[in-house]
Short mmCIF file of C-alpha atoms and ligand atoms in Angstrom, two decimals:
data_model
loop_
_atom_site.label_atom_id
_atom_site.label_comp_id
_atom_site.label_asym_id
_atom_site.label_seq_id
_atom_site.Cartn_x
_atom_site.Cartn_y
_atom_site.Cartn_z
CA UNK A 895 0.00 0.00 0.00
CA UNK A 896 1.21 3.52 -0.35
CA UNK A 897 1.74 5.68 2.45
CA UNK A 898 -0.26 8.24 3.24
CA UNK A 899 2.05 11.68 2.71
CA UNK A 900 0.37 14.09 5.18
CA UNK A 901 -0.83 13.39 9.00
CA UNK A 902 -4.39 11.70 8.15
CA UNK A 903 -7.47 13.25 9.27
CA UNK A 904 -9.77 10.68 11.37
CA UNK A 905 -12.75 10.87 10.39
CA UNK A 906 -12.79 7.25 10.65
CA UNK A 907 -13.20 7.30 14.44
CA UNK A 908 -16.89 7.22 13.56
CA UNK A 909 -15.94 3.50 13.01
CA UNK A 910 -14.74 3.62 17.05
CA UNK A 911 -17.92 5.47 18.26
CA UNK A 912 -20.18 2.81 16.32
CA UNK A 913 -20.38 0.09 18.66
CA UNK A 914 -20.62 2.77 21.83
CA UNK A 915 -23.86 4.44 19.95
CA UNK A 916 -25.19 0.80 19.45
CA UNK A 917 -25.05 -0.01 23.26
CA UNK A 918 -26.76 3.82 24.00
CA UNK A 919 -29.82 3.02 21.53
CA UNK A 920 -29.95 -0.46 22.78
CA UNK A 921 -30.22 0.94 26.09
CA UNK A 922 -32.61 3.67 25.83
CA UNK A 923 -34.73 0.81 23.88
CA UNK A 924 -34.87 -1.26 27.03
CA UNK A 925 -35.61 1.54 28.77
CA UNK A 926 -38.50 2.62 26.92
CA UNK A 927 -39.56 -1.20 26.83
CA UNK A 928 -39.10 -1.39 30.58
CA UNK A 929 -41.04 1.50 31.31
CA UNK A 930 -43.90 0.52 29.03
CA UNK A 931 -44.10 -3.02 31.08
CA UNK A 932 -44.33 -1.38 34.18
CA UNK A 933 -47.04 1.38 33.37
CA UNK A 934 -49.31 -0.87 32.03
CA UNK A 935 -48.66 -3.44 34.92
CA UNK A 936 -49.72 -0.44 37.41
CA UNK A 937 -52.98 -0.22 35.27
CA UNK A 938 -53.18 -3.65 34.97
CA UNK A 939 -53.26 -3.92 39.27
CA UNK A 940 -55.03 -0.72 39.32
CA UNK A 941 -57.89 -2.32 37.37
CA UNK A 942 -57.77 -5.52 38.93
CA UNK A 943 -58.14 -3.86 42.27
CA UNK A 944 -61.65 -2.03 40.82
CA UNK A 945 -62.83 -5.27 39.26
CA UNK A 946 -61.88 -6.92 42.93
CA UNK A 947 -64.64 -4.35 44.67
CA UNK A 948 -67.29 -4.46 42.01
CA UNK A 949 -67.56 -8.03 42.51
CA UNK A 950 -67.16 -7.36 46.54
CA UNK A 951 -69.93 -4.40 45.52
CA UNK A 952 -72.21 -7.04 43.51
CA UNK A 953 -71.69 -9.84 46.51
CA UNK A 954 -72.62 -7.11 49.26
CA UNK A 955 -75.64 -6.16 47.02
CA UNK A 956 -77.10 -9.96 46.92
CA UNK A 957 -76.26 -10.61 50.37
CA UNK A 958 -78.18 -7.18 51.66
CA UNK A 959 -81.11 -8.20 49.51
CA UNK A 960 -81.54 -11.29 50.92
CA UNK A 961 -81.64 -10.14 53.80
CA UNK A 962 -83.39 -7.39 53.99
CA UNK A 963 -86.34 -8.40 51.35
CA UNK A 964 -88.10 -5.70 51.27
CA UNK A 965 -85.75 -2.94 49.84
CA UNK A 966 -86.96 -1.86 46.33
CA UNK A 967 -83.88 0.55 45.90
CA UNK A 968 -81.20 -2.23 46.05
CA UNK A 969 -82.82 -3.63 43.49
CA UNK A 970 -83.24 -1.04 41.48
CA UNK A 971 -79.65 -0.24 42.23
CA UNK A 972 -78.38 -4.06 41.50
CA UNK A 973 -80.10 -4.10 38.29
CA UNK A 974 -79.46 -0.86 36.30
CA UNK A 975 -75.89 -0.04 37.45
CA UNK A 976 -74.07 -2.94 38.67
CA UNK A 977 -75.21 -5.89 36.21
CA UNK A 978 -75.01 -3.54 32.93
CA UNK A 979 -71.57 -2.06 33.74
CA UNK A 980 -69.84 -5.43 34.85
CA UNK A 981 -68.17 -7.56 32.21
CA UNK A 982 -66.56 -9.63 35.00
CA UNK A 983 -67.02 -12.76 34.68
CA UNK A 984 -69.21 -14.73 37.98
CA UNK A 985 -70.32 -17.83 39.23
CA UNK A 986 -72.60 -18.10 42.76
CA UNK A 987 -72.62 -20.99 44.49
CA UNK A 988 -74.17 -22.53 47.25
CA UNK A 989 -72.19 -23.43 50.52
CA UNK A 990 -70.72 -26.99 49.29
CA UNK A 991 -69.72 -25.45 45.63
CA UNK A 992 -72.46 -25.99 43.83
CA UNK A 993 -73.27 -23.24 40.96
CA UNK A 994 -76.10 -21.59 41.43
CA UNK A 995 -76.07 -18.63 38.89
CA UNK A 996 -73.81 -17.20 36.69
CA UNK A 997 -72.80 -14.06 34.45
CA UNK A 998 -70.85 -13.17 31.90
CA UNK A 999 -69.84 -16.27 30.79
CA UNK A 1000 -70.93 -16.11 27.24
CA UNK A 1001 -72.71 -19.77 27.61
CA UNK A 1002 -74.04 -21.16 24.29
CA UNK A 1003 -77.89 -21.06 24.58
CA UNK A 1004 -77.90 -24.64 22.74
CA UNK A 1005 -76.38 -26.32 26.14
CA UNK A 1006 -78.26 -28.73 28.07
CA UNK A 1007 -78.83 -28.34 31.60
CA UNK A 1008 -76.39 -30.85 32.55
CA UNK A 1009 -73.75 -29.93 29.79
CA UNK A 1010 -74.39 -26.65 31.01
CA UNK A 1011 -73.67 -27.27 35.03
CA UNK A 1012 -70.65 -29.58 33.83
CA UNK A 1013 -68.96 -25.81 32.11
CA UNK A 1014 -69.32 -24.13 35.09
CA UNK A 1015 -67.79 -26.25 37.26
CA UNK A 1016 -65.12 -26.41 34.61
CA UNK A 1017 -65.15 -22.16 34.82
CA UNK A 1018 -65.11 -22.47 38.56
CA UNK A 1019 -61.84 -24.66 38.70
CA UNK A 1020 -60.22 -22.22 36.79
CA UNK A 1021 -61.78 -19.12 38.48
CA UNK A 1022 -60.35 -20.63 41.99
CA UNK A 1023 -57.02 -20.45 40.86
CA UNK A 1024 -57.21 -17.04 40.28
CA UNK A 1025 -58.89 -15.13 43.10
CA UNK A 1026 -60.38 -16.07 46.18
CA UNK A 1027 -64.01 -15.98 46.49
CA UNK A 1028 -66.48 -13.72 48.25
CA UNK A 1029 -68.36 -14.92 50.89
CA UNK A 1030 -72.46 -14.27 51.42
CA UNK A 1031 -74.00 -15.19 54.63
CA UNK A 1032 -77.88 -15.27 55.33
CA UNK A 1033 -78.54 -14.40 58.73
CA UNK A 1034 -81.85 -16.49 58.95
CA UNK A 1035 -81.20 -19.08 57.48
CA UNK A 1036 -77.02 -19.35 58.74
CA UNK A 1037 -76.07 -20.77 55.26
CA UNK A 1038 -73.24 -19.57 52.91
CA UNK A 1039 -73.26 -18.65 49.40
CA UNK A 1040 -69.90 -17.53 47.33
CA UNK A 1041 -69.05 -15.43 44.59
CA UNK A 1042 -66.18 -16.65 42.41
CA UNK A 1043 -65.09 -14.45 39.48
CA UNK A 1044 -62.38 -13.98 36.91
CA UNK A 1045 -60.37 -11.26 35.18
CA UNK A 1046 -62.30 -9.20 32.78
CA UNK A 1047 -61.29 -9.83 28.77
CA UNK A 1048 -60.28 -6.42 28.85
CA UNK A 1049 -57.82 -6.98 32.15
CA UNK A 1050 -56.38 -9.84 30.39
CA UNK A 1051 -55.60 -8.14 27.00
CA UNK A 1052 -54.32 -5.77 29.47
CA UNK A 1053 -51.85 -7.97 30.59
CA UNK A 1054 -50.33 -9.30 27.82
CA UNK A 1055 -50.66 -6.15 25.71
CA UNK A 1056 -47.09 -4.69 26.29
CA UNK A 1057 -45.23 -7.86 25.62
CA UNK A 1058 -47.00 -7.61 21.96
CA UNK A 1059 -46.51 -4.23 21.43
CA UNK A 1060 -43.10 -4.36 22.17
CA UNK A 1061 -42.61 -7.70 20.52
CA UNK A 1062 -44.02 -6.01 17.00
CA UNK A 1063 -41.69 -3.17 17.82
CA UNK A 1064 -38.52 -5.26 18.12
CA UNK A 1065 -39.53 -7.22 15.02
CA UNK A 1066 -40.26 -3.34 12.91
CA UNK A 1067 -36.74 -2.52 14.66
CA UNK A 1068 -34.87 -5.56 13.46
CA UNK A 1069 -36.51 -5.65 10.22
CA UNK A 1070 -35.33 -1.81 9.40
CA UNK A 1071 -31.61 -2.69 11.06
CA UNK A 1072 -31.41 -5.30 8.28
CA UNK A 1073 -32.89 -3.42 5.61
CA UNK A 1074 -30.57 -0.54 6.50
CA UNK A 1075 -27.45 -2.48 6.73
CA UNK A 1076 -27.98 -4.44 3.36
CA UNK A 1077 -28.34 -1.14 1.71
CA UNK A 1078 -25.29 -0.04 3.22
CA UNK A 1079 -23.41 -2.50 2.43
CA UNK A 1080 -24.79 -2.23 -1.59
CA UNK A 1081 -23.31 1.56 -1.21
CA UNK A 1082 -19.84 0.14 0.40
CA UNK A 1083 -19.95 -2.18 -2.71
CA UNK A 1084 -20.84 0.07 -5.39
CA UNK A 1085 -18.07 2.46 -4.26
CA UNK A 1086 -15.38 -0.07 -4.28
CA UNK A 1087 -16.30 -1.65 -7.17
CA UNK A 1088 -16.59 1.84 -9.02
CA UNK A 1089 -13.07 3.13 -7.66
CA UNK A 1090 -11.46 0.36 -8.47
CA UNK A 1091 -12.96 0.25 -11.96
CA UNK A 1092 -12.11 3.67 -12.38
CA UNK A 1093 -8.38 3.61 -11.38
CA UNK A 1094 -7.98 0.22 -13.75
CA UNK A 1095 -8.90 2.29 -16.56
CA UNK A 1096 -7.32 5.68 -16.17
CA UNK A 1097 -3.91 3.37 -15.10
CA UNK A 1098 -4.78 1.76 -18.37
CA UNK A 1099 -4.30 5.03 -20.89
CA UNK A 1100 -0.41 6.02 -19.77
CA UNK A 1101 0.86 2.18 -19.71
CA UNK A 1102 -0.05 1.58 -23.13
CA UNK A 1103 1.85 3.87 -24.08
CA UNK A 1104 4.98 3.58 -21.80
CA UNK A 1105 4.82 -0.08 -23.22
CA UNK A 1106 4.85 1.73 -26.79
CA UNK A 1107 7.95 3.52 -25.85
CA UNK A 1108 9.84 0.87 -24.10
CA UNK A 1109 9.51 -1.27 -27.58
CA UNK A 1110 10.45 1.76 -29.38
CA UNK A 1111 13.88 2.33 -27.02
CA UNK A 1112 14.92 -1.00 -27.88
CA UNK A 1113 14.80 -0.09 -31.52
CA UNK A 1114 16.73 3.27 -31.15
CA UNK A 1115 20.85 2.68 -31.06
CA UNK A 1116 21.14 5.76 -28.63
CA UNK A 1117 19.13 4.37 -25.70
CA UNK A 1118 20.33 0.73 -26.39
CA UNK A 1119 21.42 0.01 -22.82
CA UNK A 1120 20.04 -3.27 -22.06
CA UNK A 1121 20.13 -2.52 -18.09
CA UNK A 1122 18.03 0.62 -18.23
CA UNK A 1123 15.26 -1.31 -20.26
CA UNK A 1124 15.33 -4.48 -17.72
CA UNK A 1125 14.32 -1.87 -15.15
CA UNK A 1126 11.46 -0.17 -16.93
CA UNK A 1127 10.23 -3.33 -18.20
CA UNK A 1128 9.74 -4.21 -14.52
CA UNK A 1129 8.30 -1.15 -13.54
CA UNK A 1130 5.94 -1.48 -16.86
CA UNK A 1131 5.16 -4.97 -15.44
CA UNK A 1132 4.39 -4.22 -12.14
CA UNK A 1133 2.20 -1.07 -13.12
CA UNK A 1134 0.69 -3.61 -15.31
CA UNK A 1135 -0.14 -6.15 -12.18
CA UNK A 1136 -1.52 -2.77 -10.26
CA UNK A 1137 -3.72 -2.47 -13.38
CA UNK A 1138 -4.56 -6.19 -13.41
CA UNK A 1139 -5.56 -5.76 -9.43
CA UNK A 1140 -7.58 -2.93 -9.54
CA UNK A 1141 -9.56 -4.22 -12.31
CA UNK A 1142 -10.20 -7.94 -11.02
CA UNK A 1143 -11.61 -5.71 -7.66
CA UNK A 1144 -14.11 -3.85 -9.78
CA UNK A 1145 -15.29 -6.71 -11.64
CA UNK A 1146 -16.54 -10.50 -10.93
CA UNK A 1147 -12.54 -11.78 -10.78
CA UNK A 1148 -12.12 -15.34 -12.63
CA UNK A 1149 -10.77 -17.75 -10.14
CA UNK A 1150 -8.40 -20.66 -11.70
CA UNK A 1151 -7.13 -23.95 -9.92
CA UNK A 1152 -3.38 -22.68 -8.84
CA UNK A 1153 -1.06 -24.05 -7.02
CA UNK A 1154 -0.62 -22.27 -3.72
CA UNK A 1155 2.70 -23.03 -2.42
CA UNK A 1156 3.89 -21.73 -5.81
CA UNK A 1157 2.10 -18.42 -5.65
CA UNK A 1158 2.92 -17.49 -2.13
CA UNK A 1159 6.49 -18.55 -3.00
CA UNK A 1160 6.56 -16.25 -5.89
CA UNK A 1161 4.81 -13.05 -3.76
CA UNK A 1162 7.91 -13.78 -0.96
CA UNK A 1163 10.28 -13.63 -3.20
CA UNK A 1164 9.41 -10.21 -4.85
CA UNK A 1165 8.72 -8.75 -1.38
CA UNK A 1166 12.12 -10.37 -0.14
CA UNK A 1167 14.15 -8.12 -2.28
CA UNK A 1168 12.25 -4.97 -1.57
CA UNK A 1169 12.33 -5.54 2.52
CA UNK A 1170 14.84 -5.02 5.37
CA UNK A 1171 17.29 -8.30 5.35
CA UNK A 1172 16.87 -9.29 9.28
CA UNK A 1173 13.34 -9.89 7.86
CA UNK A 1174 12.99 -14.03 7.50
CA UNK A 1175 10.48 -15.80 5.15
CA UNK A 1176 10.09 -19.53 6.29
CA UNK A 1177 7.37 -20.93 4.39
CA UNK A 1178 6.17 -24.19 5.08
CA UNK A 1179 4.19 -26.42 2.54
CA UNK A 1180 3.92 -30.59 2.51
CA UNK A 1181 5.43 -31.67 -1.07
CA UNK A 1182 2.09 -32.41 -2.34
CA UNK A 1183 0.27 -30.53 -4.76
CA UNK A 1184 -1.94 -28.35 -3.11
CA UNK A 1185 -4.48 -26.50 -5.00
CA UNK A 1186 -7.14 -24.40 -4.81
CA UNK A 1187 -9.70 -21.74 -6.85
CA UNK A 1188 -7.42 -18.36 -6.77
CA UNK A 1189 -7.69 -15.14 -8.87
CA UNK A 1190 -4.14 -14.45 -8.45
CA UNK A 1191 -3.15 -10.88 -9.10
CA UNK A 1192 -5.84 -10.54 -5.84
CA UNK A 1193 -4.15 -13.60 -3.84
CA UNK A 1194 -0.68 -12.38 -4.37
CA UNK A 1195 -2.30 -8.70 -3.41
CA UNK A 1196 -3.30 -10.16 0.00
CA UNK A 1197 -0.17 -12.18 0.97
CA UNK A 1198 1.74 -9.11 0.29
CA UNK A 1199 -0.79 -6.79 2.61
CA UNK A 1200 -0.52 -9.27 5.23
CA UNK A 1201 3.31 -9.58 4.92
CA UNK A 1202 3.46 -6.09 4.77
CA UNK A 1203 1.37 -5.40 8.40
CA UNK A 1204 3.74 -8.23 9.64
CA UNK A 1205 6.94 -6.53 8.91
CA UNK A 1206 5.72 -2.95 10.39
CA UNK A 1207 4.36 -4.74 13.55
CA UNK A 1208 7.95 -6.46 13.93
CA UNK A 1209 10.03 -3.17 13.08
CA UNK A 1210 11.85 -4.75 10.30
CA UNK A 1211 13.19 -7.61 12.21
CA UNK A 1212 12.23 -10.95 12.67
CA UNK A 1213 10.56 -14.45 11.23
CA UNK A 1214 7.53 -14.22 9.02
CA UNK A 1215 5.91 -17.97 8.98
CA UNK A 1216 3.15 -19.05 6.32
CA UNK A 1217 2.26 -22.57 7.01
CA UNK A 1218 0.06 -24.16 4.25
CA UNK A 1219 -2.09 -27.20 4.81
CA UNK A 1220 -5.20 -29.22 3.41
CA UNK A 1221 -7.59 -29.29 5.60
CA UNK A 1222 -9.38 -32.42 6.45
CA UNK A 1223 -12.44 -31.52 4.99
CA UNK A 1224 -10.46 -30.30 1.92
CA UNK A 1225 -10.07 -26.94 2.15
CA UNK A 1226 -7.04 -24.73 2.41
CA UNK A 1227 -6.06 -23.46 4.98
CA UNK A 1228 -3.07 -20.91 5.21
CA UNK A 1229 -1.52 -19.57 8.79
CA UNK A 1230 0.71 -16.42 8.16
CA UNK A 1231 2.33 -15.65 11.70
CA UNK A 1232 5.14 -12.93 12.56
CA UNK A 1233 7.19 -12.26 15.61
CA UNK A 1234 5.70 -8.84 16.28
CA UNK A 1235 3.94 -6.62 18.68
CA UNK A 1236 0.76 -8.41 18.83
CA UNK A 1237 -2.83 -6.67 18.39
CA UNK A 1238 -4.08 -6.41 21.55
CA UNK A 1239 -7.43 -8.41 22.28
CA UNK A 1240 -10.22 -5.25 22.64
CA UNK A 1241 -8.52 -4.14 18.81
CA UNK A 1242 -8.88 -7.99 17.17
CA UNK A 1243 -12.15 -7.31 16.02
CA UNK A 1244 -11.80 -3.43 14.76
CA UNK A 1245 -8.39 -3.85 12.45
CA UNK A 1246 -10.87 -5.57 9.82
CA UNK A 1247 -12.96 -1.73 9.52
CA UNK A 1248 -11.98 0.26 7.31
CA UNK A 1249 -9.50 3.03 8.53
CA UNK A 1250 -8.65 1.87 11.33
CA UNK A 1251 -4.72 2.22 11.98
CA UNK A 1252 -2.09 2.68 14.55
CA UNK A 1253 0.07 3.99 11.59
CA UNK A 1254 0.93 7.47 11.52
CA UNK A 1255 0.93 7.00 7.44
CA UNK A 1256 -1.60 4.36 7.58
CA UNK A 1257 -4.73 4.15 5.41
CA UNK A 1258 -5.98 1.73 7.33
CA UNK A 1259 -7.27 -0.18 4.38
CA UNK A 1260 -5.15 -3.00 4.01
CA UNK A 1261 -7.23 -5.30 6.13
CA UNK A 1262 -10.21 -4.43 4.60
CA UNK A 1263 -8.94 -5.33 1.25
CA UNK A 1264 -7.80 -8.13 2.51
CA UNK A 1265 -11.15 -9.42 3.81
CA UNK A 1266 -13.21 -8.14 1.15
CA UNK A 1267 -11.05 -10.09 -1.73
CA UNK A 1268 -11.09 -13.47 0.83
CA UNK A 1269 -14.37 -13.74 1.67
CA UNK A 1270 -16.43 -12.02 -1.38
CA UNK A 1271 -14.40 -13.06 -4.00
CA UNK A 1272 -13.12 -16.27 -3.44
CA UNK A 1273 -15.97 -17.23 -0.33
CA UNK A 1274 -13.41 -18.19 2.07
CA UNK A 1275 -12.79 -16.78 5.31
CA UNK A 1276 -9.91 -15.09 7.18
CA UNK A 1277 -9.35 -14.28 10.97
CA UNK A 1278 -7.13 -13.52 12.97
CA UNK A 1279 -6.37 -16.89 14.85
CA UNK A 1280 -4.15 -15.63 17.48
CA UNK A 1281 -2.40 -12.88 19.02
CA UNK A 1282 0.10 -12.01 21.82
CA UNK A 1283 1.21 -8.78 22.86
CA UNK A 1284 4.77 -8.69 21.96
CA UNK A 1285 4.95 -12.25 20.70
CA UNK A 1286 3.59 -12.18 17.74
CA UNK A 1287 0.17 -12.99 15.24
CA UNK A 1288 -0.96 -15.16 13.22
CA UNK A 1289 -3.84 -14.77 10.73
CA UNK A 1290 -5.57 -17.45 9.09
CA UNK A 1291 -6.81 -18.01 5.51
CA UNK A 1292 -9.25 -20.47 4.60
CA UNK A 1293 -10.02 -21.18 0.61
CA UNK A 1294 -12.75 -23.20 -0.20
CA UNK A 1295 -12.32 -25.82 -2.07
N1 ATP B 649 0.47 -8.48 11.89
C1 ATP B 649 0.04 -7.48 12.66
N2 ATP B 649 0.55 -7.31 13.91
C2 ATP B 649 0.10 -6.29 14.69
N3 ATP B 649 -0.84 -5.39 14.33
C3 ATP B 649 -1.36 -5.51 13.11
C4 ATP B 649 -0.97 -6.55 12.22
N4 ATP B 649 -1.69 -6.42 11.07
C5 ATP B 649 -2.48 -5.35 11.26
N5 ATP B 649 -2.30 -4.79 12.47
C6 ATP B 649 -3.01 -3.63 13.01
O1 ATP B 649 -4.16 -3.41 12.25
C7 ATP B 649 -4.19 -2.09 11.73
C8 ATP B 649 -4.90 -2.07 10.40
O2 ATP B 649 -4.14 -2.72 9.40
P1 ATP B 649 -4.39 -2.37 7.89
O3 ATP B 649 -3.47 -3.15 7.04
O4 ATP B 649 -5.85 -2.47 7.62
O5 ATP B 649 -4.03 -0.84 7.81
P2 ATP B 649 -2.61 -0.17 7.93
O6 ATP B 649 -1.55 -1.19 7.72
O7 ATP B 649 -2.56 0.60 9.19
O8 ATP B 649 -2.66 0.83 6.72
P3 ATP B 649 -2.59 0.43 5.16
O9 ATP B 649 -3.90 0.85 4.62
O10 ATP B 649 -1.48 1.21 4.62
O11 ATP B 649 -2.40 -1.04 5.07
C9 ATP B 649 -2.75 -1.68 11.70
O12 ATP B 649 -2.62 -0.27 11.78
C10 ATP B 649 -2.19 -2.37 12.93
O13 ATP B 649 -2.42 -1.63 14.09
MG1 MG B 650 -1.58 -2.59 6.11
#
């Protein structure tokens, strides 16, 4: 990568403030949620407690009337305000349990007696689990009656309404996250796909023609110095391999069987020659042929990132190890380790974002290209597998195979 030339801006620490603005909205979410729950739960008591003394109100009102036969206003009373504006549901019985009356049980009018007495006991198991009942006692005739009741539809819905309402939010709220995140993620694509494109093609103009000239020096007895063109002709080829990079990125890169010890061996021993000697390459392959589906200007673009981050996180000194093996199940897997300062663990997963960087004249973009070119062009994977301050880390490559 090149170095950046002037101290870089970071505007990138967005990227850092991310996960601490997911954790605030996440929180002020279950807040809200929390706070919803326990409103409704204070209405939901509030209400029970009413429903608890019109029922006391309704038992109180049957037990004064039988006792005291004659009073016309209770009745009155009984009938026009307490039955109409009830929805509670009741069951009287007699002293050994026996139902007696009921109300607002919405019974089927079809019912037989019997299958009708057999539902109410059924209705009276459940409405003993749920509240004690009210007692009526007749003075004259020292007998007990009871009024056992349930929660009103409306208590119930009550209940359970905030753990729907909040359960429709959370799905609206995930639903939106996704939506939100796929179509960032087509932006993040378009952009890379169009930069890259771009910079293929404008690259693409001044080679050409450098090519043009170089076969033209060789022709011309002046310039015939057959050292000077061995050096252009590499620079011509490795503007050419830039070229060849950028424009696999910003298009749907072909990906050929290759041999993998062979390419990484070929990428070490260009970056050899351009890197401090106290640097050490020890790659490691078995002698068999291992294989697997590479676009290789991009593979040889991300063994040379990686090898790069190794030797500024060992200063220039020490061992660089890639270890190739087949898998078990087939794959490929490649372990690239160094001797240097280690990431430390709270940083593992945040060197992957783009722009992040302890570099001075980092882009912090090395990474990203690196993952991007793994895992959406060639659908393998890459972590890092471990890491130790000052001892070193090794990142992992798996290739499908
Ligand atoms: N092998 C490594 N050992 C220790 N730290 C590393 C290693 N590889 C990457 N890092 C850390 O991850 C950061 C991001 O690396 P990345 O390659 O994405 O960007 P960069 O090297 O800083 O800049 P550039 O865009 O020029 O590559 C580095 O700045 C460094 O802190
Ligand atoms: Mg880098």
């Amino acid at each position: 990568m090149i170095n950046n030339p002037f101290t870089y801006p970071r505007a990138f620490d967005l990227y850092r403030n991310k996960s601490k603005y997911k954790w605030i909205i996440l929180f002020v979410a279950l807040i809200i949620g929390l706070a919803s729950i326990f409103y409704t739960n204070r209405l939901v008591s509030q209400l029970k407690e009413r429903e608890k003394r019109l029922i006391e109100l309704y038992a109180k009102t049957l037990e004064y009337n039988a006792n005291q036969k004659d009073n016309q206003n209770l009745g009155f009373i009984f009938q026009e305000i307490i039955v109409p504006n009830n929805s509670i549901p009741v069951i009287l019985t007699d002293g050994g349990g026996n139902p007696l009356d009921h109300r607002n049980l919405n019974l089927k009018a079809s019912l037989t007696e019997i299958e009708k007495q057999e539902l109410l006991r059924e209705k009276l198991e459940i409405m003993k689990e749920e509240h004690e009942p009210i007692l009526i006692r007749f003075e004259d005739e020292g007998s007990n009656n009871y009024v056992y009741y349930k929660n009103s539809r409306l208590l119930d819905q009550l209940r359970y309404y905030p753990y729907v309402q909040l359960s429709i939010i959370s799905i609206f709220g995930l639903l939106a996250y996704l939506a939100f995140n796929y179509s960032k993620t087509a932006e993040q694509n378009r952009i890379w796909v169009g930069l890259a494109k771009e910079t293929a093609h404008q690259l693409g103009t001044p080679i050409s023609s450098l090519m043009a000239w170089l076969e033209y020096f060789k022709t011309v007895e002046r310039v015939k110095d057959p050292e000077l063109i061995q050096e252009l002709e590499k620079d011509v080829a490795r503007l050419e391999m830039i070229t060849s990079r950028f424009s696999n990125i910003g298009s749907t890169p072909l990906l050929n069987y290759e041999d993998i010890h062979q390419a990484v061996k070929n990428t070490v021993s260009y970056l050899q020659k351009r890197i401090s000697s106290k640097v050490v390459f020890k790659v490691h392959a078995l002698p068999v042929d291992i294989r697997a589906k590479i676009n290789k200007p991009l593979f040889d673009w991300v063994i040379e990132n990686l090898c790069k981050n190794a030797v500024d996180a060992m200063a220039g000194e020490g061992v660089i190890g890639i270890d190739i093996r087949k898998a078990p199940d087939g794959n490929v897997m490649i372990d690239l380790s160094d001797t240097g300062k280690g990431i430390p663990k709270s940083k593992l997963r945040d060197v992957f974002l783009p722009g992040y960087t302890t570099k001075s004249r980092g882009w912090g973009l090395g990474l990203t290209l690196v993952k991007r070119i793994i895992e959406n062009y060639h659908q393998g994977k890459i972590y890092i597998k471990s890491s130790e301050p000052d001892a070193g880390t090794t990142f992992r490559i798996i290739l499908k195979v």
